[in-house]
JSON list of C-alpha atoms and ligand atoms in Angstrom, two decimals:
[
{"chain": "A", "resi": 15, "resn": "UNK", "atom": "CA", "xyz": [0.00, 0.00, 0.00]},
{"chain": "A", "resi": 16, "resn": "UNK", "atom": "CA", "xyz": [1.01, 3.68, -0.70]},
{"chain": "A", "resi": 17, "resn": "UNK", "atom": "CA", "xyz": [2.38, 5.50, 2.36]},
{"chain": "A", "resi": 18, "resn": "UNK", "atom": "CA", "xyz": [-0.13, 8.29, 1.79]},
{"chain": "A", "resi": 19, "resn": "UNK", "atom": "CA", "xyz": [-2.64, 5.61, 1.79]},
{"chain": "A", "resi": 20, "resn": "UNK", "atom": "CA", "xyz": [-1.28, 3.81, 5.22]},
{"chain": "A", "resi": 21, "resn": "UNK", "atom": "CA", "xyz": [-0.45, 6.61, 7.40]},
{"chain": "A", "resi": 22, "resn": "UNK", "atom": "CA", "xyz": [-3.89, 8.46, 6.17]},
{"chain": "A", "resi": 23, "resn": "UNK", "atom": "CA", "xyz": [-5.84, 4.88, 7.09]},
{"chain": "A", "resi": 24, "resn": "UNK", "atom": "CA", "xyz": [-4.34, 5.33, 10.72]},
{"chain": "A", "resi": 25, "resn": "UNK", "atom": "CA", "xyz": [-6.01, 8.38, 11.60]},
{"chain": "A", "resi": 26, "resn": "UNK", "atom": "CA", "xyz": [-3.10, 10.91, 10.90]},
{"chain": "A", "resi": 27, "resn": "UNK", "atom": "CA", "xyz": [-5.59, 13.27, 8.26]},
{"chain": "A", "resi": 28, "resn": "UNK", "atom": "CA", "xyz": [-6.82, 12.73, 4.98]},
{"chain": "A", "resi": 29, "resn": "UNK", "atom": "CA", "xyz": [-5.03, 12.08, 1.94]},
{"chain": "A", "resi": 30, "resn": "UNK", "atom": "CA", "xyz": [-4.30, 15.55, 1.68]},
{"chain": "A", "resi": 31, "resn": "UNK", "atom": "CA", "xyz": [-3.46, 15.92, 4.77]},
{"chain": "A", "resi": 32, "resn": "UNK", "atom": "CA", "xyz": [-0.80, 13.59, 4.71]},
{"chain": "A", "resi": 33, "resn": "UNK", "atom": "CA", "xyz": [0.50, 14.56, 1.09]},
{"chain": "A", "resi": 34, "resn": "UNK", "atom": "CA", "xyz": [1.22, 17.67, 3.34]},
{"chain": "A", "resi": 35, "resn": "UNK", "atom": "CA", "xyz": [2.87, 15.80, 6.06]},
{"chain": "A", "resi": 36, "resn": "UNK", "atom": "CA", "xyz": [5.29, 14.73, 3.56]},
{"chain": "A", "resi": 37, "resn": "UNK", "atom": "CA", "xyz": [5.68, 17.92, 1.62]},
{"chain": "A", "resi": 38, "resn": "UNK", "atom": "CA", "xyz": [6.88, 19.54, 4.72]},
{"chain": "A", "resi": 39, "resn": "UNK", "atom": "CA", "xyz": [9.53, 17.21, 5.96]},
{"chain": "A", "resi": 40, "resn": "UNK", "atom": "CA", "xyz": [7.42, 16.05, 8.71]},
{"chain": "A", "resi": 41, "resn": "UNK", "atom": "CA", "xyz": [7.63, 12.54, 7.61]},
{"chain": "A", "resi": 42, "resn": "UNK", "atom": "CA", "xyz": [11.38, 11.09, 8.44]},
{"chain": "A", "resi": 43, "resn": "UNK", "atom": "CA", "xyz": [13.11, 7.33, 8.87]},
{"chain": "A", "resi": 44, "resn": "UNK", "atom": "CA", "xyz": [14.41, 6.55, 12.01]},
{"chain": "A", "resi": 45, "resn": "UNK", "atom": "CA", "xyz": [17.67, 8.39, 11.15]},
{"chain": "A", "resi": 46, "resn": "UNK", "atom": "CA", "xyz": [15.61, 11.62, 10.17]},
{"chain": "A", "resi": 47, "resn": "UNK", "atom": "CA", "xyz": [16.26, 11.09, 6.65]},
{"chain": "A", "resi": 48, "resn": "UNK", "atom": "CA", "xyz": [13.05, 12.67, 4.72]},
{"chain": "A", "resi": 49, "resn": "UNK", "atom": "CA", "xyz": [10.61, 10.17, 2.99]},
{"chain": "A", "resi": 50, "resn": "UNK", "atom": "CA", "xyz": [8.53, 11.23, -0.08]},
{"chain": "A", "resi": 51, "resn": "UNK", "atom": "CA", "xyz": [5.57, 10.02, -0.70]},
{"chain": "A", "resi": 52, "resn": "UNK", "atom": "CA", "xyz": [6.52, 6.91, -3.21]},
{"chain": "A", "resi": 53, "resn": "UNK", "atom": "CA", "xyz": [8.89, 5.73, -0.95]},
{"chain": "A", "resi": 54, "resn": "UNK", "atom": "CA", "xyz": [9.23, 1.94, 0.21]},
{"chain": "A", "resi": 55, "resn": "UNK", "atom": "CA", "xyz": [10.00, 1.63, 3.41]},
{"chain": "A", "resi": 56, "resn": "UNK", "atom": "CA", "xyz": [9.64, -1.01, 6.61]},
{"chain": "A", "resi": 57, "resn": "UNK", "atom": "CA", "xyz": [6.89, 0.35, 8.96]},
{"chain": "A", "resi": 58, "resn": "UNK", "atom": "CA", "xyz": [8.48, 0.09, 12.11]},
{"chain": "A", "resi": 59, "resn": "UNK", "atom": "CA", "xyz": [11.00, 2.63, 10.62]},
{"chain": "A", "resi": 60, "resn": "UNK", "atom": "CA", "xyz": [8.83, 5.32, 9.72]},
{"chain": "A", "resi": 61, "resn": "UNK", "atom": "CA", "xyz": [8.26, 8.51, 12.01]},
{"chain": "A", "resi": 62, "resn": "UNK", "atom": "CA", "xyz": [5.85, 11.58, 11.97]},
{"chain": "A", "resi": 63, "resn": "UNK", "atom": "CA", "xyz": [7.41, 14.54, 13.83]},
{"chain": "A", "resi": 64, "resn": "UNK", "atom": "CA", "xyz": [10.14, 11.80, 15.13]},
{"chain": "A", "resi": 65, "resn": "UNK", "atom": "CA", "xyz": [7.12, 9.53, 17.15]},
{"chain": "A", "resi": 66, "resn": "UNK", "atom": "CA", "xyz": [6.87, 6.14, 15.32]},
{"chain": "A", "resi": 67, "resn": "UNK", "atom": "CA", "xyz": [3.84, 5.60, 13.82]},
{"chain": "A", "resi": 68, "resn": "UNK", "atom": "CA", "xyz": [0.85, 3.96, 15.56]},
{"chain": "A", "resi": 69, "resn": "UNK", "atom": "CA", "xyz": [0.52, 0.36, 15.68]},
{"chain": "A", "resi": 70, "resn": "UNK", "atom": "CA", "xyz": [-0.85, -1.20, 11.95]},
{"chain": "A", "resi": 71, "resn": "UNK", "atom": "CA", "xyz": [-4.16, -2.83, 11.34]},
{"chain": "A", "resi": 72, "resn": "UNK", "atom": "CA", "xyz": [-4.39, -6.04, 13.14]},
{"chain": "A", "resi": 73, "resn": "UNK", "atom": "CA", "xyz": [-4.70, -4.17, 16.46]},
{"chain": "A", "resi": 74, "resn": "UNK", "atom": "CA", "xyz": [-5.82, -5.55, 19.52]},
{"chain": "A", "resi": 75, "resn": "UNK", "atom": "CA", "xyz": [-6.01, -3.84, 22.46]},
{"chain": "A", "resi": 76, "resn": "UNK", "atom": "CA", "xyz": [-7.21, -4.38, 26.10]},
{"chain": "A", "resi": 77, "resn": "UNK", "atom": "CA", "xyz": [-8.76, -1.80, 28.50]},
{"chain": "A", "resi": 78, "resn": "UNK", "atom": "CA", "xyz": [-9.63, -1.96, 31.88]},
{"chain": "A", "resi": 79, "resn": "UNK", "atom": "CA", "xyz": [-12.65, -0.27, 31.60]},
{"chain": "A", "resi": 80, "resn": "UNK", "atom": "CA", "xyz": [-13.70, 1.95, 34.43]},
{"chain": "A", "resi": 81, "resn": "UNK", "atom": "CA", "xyz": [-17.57, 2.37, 36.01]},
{"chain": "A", "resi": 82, "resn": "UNK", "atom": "CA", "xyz": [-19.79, 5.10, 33.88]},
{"chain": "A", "resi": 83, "resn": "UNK", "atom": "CA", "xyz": [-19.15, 4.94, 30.08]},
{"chain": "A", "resi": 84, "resn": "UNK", "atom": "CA", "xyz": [-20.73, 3.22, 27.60]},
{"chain": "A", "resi": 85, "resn": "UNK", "atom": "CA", "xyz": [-19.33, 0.73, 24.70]},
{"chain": "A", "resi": 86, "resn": "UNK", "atom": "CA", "xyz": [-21.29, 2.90, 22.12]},
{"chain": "A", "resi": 87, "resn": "UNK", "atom": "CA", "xyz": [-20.09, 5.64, 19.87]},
{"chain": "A", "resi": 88, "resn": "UNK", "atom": "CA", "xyz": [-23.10, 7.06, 19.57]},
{"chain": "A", "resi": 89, "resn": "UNK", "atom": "CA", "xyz": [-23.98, 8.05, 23.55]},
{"chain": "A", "resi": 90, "resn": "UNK", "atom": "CA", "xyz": [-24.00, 11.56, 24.53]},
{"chain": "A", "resi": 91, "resn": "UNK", "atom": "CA", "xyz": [-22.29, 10.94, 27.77]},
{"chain": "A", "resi": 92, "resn": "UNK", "atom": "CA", "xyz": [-18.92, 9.54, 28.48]},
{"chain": "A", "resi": 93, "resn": "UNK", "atom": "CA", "xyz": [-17.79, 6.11, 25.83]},
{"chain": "A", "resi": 94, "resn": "UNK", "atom": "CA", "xyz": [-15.19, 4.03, 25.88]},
{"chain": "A", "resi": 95, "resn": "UNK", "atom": "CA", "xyz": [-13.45, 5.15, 22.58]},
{"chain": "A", "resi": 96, "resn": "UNK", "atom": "CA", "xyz": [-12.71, 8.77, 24.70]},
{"chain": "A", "resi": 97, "resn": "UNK", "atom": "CA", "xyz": [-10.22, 6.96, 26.44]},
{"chain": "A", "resi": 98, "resn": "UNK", "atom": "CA", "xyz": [-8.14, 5.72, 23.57]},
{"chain": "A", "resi": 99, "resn": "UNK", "atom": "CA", "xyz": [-6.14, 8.04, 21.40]},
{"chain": "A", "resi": 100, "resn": "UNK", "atom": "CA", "xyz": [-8.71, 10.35, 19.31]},
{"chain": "A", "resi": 101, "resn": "UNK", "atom": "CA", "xyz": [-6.44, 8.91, 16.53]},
{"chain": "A", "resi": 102, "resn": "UNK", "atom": "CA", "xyz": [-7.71, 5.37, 16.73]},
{"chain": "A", "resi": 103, "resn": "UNK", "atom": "CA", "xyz": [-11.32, 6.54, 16.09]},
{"chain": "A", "resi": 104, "resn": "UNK", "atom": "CA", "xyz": [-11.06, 7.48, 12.35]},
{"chain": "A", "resi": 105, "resn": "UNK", "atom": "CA", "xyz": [-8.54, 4.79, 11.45]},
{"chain": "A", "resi": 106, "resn": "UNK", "atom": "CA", "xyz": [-9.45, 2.13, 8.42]},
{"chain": "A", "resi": 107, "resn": "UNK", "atom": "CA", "xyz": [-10.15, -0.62, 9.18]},
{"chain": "A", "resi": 108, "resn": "UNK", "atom": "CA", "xyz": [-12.49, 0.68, 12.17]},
{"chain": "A", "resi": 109, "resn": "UNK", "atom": "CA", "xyz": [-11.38, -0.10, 15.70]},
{"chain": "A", "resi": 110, "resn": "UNK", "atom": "CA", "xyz": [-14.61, -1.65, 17.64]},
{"chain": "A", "resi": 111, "resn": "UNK", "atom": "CA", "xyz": [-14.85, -3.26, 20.99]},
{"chain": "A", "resi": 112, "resn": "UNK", "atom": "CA", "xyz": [-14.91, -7.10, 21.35]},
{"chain": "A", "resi": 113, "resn": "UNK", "atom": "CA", "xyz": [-19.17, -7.18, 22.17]},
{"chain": "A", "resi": 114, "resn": "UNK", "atom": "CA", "xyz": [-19.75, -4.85, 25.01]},
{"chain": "A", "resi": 115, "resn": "UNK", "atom": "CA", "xyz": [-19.89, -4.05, 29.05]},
{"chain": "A", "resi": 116, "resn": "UNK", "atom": "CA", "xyz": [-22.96, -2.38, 30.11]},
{"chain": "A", "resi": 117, "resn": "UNK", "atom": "CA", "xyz": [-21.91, 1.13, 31.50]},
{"chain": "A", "resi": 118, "resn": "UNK", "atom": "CA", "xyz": [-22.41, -0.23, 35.26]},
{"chain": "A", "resi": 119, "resn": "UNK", "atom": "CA", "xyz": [-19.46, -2.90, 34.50]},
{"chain": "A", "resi": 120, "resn": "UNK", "atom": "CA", "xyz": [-16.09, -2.43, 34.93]},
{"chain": "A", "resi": 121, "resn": "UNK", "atom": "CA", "xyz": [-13.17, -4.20, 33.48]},
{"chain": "A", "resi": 122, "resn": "UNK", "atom": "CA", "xyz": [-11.46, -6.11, 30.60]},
{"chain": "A", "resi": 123, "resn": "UNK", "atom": "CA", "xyz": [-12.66, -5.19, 27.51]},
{"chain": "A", "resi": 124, "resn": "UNK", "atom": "CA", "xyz": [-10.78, -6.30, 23.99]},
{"chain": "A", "resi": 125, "resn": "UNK", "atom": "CA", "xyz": [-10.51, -3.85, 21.22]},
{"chain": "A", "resi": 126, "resn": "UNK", "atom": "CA", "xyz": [-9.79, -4.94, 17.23]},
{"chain": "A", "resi": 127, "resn": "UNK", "atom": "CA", "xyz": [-9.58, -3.93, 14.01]},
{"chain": "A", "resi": 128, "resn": "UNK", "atom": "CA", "xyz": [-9.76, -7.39, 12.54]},
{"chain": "A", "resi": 129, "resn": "UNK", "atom": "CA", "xyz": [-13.17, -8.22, 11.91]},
{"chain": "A", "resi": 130, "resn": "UNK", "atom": "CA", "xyz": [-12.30, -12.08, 11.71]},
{"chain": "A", "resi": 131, "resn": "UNK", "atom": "CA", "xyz": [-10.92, -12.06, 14.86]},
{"chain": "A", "resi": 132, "resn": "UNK", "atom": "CA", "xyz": [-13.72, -10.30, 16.70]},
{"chain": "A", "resi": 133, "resn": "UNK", "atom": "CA", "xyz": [-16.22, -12.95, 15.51]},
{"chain": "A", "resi": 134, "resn": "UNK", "atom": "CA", "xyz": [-13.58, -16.07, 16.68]},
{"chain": "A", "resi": 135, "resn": "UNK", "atom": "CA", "xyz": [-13.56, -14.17, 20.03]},
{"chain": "A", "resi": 136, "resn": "UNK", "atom": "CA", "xyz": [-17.65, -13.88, 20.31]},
{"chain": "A", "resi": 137, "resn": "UNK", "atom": "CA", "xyz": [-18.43, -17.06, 18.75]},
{"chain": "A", "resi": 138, "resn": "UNK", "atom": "CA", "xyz": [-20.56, -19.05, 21.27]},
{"chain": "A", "resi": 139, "resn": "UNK", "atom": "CA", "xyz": [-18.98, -21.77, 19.25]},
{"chain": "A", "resi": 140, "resn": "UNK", "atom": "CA", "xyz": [-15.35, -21.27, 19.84]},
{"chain": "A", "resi": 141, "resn": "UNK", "atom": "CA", "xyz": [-16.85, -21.58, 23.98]},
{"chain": "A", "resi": 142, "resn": "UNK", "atom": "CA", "xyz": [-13.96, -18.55, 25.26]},
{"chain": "A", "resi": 143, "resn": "UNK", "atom": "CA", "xyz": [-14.84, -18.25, 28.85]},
{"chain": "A", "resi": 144, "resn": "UNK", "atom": "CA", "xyz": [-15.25, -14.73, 30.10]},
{"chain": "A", "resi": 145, "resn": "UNK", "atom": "CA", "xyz": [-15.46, -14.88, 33.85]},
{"chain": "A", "resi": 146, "resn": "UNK", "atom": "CA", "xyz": [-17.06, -11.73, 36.17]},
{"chain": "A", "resi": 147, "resn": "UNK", "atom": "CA", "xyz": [-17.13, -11.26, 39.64]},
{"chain": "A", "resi": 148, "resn": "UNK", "atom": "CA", "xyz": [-20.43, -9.91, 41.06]},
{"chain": "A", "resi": 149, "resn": "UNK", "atom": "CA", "xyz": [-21.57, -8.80, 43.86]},
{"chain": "A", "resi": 150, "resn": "UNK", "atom": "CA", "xyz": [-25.08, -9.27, 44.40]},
{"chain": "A", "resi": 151, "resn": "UNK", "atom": "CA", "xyz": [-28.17, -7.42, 46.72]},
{"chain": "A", "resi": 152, "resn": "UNK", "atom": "CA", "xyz": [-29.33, -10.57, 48.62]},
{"chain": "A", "resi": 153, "resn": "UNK", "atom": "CA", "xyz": [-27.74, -13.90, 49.95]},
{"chain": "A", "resi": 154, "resn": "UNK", "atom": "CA", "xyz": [-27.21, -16.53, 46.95]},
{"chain": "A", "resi": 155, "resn": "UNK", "atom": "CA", "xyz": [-29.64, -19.55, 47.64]},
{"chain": "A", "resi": 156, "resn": "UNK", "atom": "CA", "xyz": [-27.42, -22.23, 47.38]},
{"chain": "A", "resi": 157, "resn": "UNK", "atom": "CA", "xyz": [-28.77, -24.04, 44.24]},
{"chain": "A", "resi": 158, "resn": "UNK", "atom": "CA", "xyz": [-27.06, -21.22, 41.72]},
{"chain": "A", "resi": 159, "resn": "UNK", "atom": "CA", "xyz": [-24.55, -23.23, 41.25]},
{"chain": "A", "resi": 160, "resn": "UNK", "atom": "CA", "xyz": [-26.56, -26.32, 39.64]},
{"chain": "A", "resi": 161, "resn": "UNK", "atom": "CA", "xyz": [-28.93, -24.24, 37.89]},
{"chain": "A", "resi": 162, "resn": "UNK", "atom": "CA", "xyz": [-26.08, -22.19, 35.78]},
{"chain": "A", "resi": 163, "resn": "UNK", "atom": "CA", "xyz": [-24.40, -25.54, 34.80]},
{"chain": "A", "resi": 164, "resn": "UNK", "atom": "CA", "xyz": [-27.50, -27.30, 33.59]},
{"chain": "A", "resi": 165, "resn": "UNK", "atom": "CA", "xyz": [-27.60, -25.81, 30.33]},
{"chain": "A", "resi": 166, "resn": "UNK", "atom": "CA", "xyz": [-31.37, -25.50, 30.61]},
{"chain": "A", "resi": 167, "resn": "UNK", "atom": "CA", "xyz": [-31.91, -21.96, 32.20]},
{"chain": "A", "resi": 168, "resn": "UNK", "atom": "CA", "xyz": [-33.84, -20.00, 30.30]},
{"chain": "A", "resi": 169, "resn": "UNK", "atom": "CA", "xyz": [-33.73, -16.25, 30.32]},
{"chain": "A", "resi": 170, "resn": "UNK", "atom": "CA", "xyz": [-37.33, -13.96, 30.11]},
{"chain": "A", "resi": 171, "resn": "UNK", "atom": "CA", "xyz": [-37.97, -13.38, 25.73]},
{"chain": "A", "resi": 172, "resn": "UNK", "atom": "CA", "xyz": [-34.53, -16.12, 24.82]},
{"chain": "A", "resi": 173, "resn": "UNK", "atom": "CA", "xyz": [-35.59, -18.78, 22.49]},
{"chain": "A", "resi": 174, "resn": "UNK", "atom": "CA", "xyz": [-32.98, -20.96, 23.68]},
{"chain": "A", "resi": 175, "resn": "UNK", "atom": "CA", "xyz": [-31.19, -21.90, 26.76]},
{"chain": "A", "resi": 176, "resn": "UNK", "atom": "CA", "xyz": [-28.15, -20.71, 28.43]},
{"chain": "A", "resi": 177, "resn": "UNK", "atom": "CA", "xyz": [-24.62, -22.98, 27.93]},
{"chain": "A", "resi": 178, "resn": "UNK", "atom": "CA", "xyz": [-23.71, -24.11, 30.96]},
{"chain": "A", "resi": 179, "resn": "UNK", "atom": "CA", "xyz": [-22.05, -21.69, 32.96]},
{"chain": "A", "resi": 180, "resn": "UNK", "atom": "CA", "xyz": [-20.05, -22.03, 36.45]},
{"chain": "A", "resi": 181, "resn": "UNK", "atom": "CA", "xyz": [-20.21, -20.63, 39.52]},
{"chain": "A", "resi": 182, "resn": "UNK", "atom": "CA", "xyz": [-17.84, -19.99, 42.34]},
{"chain": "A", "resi": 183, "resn": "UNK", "atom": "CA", "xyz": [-19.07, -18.62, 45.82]},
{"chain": "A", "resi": 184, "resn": "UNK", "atom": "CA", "xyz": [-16.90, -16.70, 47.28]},
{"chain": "A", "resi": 185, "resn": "UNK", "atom": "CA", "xyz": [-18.88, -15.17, 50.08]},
{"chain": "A", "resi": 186, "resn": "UNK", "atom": "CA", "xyz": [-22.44, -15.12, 50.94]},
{"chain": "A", "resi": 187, "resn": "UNK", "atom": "CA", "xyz": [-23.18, -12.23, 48.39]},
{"chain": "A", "resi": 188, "resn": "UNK", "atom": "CA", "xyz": [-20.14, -12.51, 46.34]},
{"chain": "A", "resi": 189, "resn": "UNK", "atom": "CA", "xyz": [-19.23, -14.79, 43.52]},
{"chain": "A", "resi": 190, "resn": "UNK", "atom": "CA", "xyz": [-17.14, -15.30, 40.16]},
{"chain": "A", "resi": 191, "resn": "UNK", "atom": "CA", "xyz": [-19.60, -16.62, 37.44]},
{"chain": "A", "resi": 192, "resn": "UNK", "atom": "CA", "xyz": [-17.85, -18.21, 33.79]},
{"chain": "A", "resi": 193, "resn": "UNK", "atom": "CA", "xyz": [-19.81, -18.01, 30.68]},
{"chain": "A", "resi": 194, "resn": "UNK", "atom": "CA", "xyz": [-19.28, -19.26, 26.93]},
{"chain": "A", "resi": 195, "resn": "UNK", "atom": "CA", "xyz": [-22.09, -16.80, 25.71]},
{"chain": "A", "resi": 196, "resn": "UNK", "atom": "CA", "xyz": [-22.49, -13.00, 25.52]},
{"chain": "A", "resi": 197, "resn": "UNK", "atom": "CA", "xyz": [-26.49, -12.32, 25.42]},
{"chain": "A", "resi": 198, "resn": "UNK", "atom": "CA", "xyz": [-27.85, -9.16, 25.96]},
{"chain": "A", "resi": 199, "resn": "UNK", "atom": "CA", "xyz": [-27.25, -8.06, 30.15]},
{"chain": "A", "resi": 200, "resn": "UNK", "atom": "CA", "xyz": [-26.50, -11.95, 30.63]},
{"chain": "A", "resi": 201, "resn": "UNK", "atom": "CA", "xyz": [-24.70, -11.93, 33.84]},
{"chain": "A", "resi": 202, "resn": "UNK", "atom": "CA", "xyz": [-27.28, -9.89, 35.77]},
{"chain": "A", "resi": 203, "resn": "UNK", "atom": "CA", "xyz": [-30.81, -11.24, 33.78]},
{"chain": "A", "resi": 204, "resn": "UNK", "atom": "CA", "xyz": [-28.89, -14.64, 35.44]},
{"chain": "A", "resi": 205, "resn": "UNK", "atom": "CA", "xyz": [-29.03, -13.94, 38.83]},
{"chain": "A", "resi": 206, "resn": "UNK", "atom": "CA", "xyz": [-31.91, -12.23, 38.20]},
{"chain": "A", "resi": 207, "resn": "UNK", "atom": "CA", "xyz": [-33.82, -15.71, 37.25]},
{"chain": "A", "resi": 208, "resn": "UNK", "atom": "CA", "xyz": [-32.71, -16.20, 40.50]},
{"chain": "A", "resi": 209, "resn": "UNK", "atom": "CA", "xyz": [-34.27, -13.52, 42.79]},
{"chain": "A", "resi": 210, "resn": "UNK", "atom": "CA", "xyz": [-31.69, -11.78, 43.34]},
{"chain": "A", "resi": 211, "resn": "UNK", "atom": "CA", "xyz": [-29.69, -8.65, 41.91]},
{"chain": "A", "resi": 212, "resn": "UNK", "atom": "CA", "xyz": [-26.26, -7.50, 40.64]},
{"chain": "A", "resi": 213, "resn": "UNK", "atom": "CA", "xyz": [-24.52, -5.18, 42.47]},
{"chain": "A", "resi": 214, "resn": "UNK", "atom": "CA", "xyz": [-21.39, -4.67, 41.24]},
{"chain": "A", "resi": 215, "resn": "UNK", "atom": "CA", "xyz": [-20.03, -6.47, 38.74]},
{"chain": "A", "resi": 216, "resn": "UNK", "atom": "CA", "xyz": [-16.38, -6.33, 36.68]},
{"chain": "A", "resi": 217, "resn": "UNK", "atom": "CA", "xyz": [-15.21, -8.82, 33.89]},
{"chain": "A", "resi": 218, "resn": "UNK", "atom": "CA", "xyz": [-12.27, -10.39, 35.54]},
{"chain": "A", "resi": 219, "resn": "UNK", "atom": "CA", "xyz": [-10.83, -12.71, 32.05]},
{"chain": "A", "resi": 220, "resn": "UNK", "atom": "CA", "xyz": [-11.40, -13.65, 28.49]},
{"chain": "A", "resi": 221, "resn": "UNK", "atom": "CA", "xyz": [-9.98, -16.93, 27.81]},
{"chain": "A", "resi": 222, "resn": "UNK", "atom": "CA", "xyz": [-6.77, -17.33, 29.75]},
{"chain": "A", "resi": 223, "resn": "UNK", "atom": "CA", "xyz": [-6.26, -13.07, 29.37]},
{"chain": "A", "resi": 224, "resn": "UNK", "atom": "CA", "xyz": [-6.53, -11.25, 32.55]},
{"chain": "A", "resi": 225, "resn": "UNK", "atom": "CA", "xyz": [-6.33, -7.46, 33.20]},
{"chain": "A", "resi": 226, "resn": "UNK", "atom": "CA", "xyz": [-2.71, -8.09, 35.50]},
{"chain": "A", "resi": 227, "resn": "UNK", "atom": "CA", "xyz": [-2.08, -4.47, 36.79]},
{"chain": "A", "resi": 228, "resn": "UNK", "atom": "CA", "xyz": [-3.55, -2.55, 34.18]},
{"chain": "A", "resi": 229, "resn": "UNK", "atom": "CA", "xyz": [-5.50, 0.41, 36.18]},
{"chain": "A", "resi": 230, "resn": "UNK", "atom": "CA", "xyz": [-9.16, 1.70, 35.68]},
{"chain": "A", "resi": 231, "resn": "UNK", "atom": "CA", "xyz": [-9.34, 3.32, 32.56]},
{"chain": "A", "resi": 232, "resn": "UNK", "atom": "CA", "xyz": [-6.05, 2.43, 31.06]},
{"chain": "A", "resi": 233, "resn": "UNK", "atom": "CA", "xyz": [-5.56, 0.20, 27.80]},
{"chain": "A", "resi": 234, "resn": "UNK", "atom": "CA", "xyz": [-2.34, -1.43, 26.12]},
{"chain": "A", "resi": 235, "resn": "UNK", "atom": "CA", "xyz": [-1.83, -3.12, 22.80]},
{"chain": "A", "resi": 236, "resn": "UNK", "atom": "CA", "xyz": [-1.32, -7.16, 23.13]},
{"chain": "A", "resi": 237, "resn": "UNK", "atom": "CA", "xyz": [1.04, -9.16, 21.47]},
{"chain": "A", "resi": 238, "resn": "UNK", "atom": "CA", "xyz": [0.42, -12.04, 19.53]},
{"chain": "A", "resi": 239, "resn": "UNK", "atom": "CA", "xyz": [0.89, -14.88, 22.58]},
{"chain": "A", "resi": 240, "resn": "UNK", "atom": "CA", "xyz": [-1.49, -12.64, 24.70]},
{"chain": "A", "resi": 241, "resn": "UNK", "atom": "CA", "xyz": [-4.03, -13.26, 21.56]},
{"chain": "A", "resi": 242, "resn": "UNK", "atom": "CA", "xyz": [-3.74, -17.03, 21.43]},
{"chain": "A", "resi": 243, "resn": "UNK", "atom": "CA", "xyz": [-3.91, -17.08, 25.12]},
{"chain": "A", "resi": 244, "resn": "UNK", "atom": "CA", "xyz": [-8.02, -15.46, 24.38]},
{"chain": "A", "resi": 245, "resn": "UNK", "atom": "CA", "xyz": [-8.40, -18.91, 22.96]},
{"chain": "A", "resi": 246, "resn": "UNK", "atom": "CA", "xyz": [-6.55, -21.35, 25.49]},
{"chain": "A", "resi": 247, "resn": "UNK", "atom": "CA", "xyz": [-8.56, -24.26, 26.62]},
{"chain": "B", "resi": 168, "resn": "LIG", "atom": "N1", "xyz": [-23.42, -9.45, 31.65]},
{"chain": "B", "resi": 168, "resn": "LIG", "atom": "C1", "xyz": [-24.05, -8.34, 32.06]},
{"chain": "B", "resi": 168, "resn": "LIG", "atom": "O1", "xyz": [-25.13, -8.42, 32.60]},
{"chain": "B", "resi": 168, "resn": "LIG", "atom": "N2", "xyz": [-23.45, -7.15, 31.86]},
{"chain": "B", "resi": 168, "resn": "LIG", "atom": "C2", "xyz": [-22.24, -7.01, 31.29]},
{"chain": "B", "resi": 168, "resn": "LIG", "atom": "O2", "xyz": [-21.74, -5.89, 31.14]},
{"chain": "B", "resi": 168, "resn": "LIG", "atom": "C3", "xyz": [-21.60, -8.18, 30.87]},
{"chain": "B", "resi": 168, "resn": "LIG", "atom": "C4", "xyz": [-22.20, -9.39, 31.05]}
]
């Protein structure tokens, strides 16, 4: 692909824009020699105003995603994409989250440009296990556990039943809860079929992927292991 094309598709203007870029020297190898626009050139060497360039399509990116904004880009409050680089919201291929967190959950949340990749990740059939901690409003009844694994609940206006999911108590109104599936509000219509109510409630892992130390609101690009390890059995 043309440079003008590439560094345009990442966000950094238009066409035009970038035709600019390079007509002012703005656009340099890692030595600060000036590239024109026809050049051919590795990636990783390129530099705008001596910053490399932004990572290329086939972007994935995790966020700890913090209490009060919304996976949409449409909301007028606060969304998720205001806490990644303004940058990353006009790039081609579009960057879109991996499904979504309702604005009253916190934590991981996967980013990608690579539409084929998304759908692997969401596919009830390739069964990636996203696990949540919740706290919940009343005492859990003791027979959660059996109900979530027997593949047969059925949520208020689903057609089918829920995958089996598992639970783990951890406390008398606390628990971790696995699922294969992401339907609409799942975690919380769940315990709702129960009686009882989500409290809090923050995505803990996807796959084998945790969050590690990655703080509320912060986000970092994963490498290709990190990927794979979405998909580990
Ligand atoms: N289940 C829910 O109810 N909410 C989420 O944000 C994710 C899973």
């Amino acid at each position: 692909m043309k440079l003008v094309k590439l560094i345009a598709n990442l966000g950094y203007g238009s066409r035009k824009d970038v035709t600019q870029l390079f007509r002012s020297g703005r656009i340099t190898d890692a030595a600060g020699e000036v590239l024109y626009a026809d050049d051919v050139v590795p990636y990783e060497t390129i530099r705008i105003d001596d910053e490399p360039l932004d990572p290329p399509p086939g972007l994935v990116i995790m966020m700890n995603k913090p209490l009060g904004v919304t996976c949409s880009r449409k909301d007028p409050g606060r969304v998720v994409y205001d806490l990644l680089p303004p940058r990353f919201s006009v790039r081609s291929p579009a960057l879109s989250s991996v499904g979504r967190l309702d604005r009253d959950t916190s934590g991981l949340l996967l980013f990608t440009d690579d539409g084929a990749l998304l759908h692997r990740i969401i596919s009830p059939r390739a069964q990636v296990t996203k696990v949540y901690e919740a706290t919940l409003a009343q005492d859990l009844r003791s027979d959660e556990g059996a109900l979530f694994a027997s593949g047969s609940l059925m949520l208020e206006s689903e057609k089918e039943p829920l995958a089996p999911a598992f639970l783990e108590v951890l406390g008398p109104r606390h628990a971790r809860l696995g699922v294969t599936e992401g339907r609409y509000h799942q975690v919380r219509r769940m315990f709702a079929a129960t009686g009882n109510h989500v409290e809090t409630l923050r995505r803990l892992s996807v796959g084998a992927l945790t969050l590690g130390e990655l703080p509320p609101g912060a986000w970092r690009t994963l490498d290709a292991d990190e990927v794979e390890s979405i998909f580990a059995k």
